[in-house]
Short mmCIF file of C-alpha atoms in Angstrom, two decimals:
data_model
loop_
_atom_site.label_atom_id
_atom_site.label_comp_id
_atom_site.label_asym_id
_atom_site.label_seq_id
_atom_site.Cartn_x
_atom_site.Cartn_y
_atom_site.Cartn_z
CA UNK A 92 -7.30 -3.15 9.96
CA UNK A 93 -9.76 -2.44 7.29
CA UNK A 94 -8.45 -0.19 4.13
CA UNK A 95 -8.60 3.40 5.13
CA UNK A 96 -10.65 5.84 3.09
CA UNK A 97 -8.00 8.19 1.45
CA UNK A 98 -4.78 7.63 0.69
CA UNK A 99 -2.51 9.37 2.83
CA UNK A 100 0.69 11.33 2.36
CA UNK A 101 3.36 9.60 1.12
CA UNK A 102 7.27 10.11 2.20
CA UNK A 103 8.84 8.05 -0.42
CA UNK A 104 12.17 7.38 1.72
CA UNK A 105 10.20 6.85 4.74
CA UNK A 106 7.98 4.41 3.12
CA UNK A 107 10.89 2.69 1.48
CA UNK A 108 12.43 2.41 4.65
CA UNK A 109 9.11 0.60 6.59
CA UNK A 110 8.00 -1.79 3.72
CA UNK A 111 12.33 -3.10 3.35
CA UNK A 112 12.11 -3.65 7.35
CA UNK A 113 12.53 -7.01 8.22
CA UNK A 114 9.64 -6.21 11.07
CA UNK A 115 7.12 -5.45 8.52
CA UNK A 116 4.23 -8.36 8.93
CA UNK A 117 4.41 -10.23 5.96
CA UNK A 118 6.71 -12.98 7.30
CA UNK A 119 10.23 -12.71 4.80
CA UNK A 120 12.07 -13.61 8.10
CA UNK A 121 10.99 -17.31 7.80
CA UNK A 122 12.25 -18.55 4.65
CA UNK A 123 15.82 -19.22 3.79
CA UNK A 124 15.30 -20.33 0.59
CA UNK A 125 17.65 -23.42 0.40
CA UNK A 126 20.27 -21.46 2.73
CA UNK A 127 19.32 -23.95 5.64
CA UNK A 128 19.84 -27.09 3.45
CA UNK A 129 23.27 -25.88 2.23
CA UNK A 130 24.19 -25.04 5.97
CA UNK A 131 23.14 -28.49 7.30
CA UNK A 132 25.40 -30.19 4.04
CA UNK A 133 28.22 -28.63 5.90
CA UNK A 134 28.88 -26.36 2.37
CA UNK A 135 28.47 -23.59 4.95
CA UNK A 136 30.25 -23.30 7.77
CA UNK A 137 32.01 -19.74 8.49
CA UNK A 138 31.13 -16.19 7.51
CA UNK A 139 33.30 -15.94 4.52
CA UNK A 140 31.40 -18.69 2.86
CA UNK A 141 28.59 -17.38 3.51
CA UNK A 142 29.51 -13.90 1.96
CA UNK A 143 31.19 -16.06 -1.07
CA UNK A 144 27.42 -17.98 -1.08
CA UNK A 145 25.51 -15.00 -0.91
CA UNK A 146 27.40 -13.10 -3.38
CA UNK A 147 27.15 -15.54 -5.76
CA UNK A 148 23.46 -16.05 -5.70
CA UNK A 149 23.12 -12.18 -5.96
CA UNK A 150 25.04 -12.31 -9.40
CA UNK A 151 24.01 -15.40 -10.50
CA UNK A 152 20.11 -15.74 -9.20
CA UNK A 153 18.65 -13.20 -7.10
CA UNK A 154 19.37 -9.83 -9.48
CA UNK A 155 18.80 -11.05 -12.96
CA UNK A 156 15.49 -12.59 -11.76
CA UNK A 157 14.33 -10.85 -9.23
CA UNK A 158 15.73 -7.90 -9.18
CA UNK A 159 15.23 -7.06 -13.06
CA UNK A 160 11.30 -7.82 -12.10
CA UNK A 161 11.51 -5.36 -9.15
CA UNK A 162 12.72 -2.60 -11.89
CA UNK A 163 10.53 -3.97 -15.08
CA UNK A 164 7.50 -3.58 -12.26
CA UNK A 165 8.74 -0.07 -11.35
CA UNK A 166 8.66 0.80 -14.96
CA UNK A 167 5.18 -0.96 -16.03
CA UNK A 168 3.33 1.27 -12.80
CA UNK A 169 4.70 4.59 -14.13
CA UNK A 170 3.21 3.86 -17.27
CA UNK A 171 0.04 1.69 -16.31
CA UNK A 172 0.85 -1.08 -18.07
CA UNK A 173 -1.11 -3.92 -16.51
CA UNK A 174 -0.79 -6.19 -19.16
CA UNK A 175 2.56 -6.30 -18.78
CA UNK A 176 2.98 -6.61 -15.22
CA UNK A 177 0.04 -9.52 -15.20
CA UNK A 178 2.56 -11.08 -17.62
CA UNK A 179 5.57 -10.68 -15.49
CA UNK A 180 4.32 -12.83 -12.78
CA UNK A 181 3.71 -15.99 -15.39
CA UNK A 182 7.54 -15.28 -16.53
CA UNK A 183 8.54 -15.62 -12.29
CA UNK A 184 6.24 -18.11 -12.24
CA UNK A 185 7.70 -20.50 -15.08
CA UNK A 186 11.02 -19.51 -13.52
CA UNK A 187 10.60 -21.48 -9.97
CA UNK A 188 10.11 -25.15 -10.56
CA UNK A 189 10.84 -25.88 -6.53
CA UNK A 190 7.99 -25.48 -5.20
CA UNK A 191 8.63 -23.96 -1.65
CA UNK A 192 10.30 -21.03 -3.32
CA UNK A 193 7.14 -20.30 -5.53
CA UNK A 194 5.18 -20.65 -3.05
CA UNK A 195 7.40 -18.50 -0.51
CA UNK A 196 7.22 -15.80 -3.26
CA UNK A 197 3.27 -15.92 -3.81
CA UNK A 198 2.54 -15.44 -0.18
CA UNK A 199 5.25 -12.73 0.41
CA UNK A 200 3.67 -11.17 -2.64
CA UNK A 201 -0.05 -11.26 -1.27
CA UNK A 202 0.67 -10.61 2.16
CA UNK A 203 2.73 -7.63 1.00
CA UNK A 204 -0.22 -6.32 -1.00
CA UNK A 205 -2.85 -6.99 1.61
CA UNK A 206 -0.37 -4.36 3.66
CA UNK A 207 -0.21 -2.10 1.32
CA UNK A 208 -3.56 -1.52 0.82
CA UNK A 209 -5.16 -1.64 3.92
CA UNK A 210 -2.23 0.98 5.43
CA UNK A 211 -1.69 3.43 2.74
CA UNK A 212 -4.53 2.38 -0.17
CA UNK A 213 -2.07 1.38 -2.53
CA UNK A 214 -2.40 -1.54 -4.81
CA UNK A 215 -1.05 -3.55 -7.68
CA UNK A 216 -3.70 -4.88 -10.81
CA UNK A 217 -5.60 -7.79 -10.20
CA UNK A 218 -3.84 -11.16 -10.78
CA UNK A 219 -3.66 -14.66 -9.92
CA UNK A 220 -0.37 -14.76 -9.36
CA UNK A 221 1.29 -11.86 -7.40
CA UNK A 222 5.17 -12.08 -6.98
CA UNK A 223 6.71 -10.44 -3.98
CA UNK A 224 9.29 -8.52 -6.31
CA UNK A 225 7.11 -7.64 -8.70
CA UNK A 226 4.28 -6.55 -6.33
CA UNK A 227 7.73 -4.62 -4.47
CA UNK A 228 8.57 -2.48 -8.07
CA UNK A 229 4.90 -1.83 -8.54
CA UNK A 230 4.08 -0.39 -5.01
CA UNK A 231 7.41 1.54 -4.90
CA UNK A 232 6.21 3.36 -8.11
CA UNK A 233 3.02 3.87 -6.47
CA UNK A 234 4.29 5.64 -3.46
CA UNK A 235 6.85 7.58 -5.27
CA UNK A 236 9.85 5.99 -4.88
CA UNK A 237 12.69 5.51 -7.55
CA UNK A 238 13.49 2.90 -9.80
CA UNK A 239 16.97 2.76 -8.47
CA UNK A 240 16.60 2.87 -5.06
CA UNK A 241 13.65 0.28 -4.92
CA UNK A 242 16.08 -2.06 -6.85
CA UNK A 243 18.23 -1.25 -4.31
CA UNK A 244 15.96 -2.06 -1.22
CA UNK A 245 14.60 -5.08 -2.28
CA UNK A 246 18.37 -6.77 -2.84
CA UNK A 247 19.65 -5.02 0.17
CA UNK A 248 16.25 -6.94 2.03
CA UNK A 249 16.98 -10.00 0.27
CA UNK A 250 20.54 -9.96 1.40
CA UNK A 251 19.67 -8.96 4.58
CA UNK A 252 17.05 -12.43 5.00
CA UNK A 253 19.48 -14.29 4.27
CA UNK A 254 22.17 -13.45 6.15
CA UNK A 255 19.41 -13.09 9.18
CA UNK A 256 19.26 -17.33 8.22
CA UNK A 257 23.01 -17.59 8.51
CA UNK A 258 23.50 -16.02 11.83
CA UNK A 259 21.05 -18.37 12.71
CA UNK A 260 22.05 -21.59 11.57
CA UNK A 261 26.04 -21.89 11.04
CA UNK A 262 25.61 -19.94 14.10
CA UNK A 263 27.40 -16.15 13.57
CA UNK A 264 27.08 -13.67 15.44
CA UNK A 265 25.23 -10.52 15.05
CA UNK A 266 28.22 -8.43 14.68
CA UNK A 267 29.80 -10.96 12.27
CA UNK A 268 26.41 -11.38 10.64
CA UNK A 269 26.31 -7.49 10.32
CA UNK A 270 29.78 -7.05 8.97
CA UNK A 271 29.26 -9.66 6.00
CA UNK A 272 25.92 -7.86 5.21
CA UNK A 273 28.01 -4.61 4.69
CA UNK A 274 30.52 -6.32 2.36
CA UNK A 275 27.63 -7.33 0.75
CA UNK A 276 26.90 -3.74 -0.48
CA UNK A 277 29.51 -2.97 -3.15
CA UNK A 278 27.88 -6.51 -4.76
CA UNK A 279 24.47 -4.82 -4.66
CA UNK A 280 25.57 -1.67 -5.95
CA UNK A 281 27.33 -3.23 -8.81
CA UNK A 282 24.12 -5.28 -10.01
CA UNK A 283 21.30 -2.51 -10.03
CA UNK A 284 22.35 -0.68 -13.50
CA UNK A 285 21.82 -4.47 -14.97
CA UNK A 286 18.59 -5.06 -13.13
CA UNK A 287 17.44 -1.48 -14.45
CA UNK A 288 18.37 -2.45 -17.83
CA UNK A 289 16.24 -4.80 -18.11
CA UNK A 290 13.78 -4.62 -21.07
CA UNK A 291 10.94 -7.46 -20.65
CA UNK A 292 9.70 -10.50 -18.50
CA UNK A 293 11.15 -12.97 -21.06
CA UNK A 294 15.07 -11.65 -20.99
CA UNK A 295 14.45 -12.53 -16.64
CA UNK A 296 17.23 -15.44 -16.35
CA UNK A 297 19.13 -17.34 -13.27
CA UNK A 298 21.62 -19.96 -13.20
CA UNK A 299 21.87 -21.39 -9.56
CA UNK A 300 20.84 -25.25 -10.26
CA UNK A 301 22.45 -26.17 -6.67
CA UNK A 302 20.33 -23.52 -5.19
CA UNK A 303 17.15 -25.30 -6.70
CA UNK A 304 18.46 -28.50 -5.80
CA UNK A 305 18.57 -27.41 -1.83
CA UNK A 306 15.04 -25.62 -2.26
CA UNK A 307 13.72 -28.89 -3.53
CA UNK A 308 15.56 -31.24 -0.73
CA UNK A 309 14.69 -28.63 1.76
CA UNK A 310 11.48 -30.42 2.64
CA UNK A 311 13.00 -33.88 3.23
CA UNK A 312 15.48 -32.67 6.07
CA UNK A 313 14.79 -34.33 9.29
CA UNK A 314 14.97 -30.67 11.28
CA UNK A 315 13.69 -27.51 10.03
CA UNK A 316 14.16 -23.76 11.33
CA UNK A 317 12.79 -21.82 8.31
CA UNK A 318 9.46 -22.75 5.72
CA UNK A 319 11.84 -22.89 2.89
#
């Protein structure tokens, strides 16, 4: 589809709700960044692991990194500060040194941009580098949605990725899959005031060296489900 001429109206919770779905055509649904190595170790083998694993990279990985972008992206739209957010995605850059997950990242990032601006004519400045949560922050702010709640989508859609993965590999069930996604929600809710507190691209931090470990390995396994 080629970009449409005027930008048309925007329902921010609508909007919020189409670009977190799991459907939307940018291809989040094929990565499980290192989840599949971790799995095939045998470190994962029941849904309370899994919870315990995916809570822990939330805390540890996932919201000081990502999530603080997502909300320092937010806050560099509303006030046009493009030098900033150019500078954000060389901070998320430096922070990846496996390379499927900085890759997974860059093409989530572009393809979500692409989207964006040939549906609804929004965009995010020009840049080499384009981050899926940062691009995520800036297009919320763009299309009128919150700081809080686009924090709050884009772990939520993290999560749910990941636990997609799971139910996938250990094998769980959907149900099962479903219910440790909702215990998953108190963790979320209890990481956004940090992420939103967030003043710059250099205080971004993670600590999750087995997590880059299984990114890194995840190339060498003899099977593969997922790109990372």
């Amino acid at each position: 589809m080629s970009p449409i001429g005027d930008r048309p109206a925007i329902d921010p919770l609508l909007w919020l709700l189409q670009i977190s779905d799991s459907a939307l055509p940018i291809g989040s649904y094929s990565h499980s960044w290192g989840l599949e190595t971790a799995i095939q170790g045998d470190r994962i083998v029941s849904a309370e692991q899994a919870r315990q694993y995916l809570a822990g990279l939330l805390h540890q990985a996932i919201a000081p990194q990502e999530g603080a972008a997502c909300a320092l992206a937010h806050a560099y739209a509303l006030r046009h500060d493009d030098r900033a957010f150019i500078a954000l995605q060389a901070h998320l850059t430096a922070a990846r040194w496996a390379e499927e997950p900085l890759k997974a990242s860059l093409d989530l990032g572009q393809r979500l941009h692409r989207w964006a601006q040939s549906t609804w004519n929004l965009s995010c400045p020009e840049t080499e580098s384009l981050h899926h949560c940062a691009a995520f922050g800036w297009l919320c702010a763009e299309a009128g949605v919150g700081g809080a709640d686009a924090v709050r989508a884009y772990l939520l859609g993290s999560m749910t990725n990941l636990v997609s993965a799971a139910v996938r590999l250990i094998p769980l069930g959907h149900s099962c899959g479903q219910q440790v996604l909702a215990q998953l929600h108190s963790e979320i809710a209890a990481v956004v005031p940090n992420c939103l507190a967030a003043e710059s691209g250099d205080r971004l931090h993670n600590f999750a060296p087995l997590l880059e470990r299984d990114c890194q390995a995840h190339r060498h396994l003899y099977t593969r489900l997922f790109q990372s």
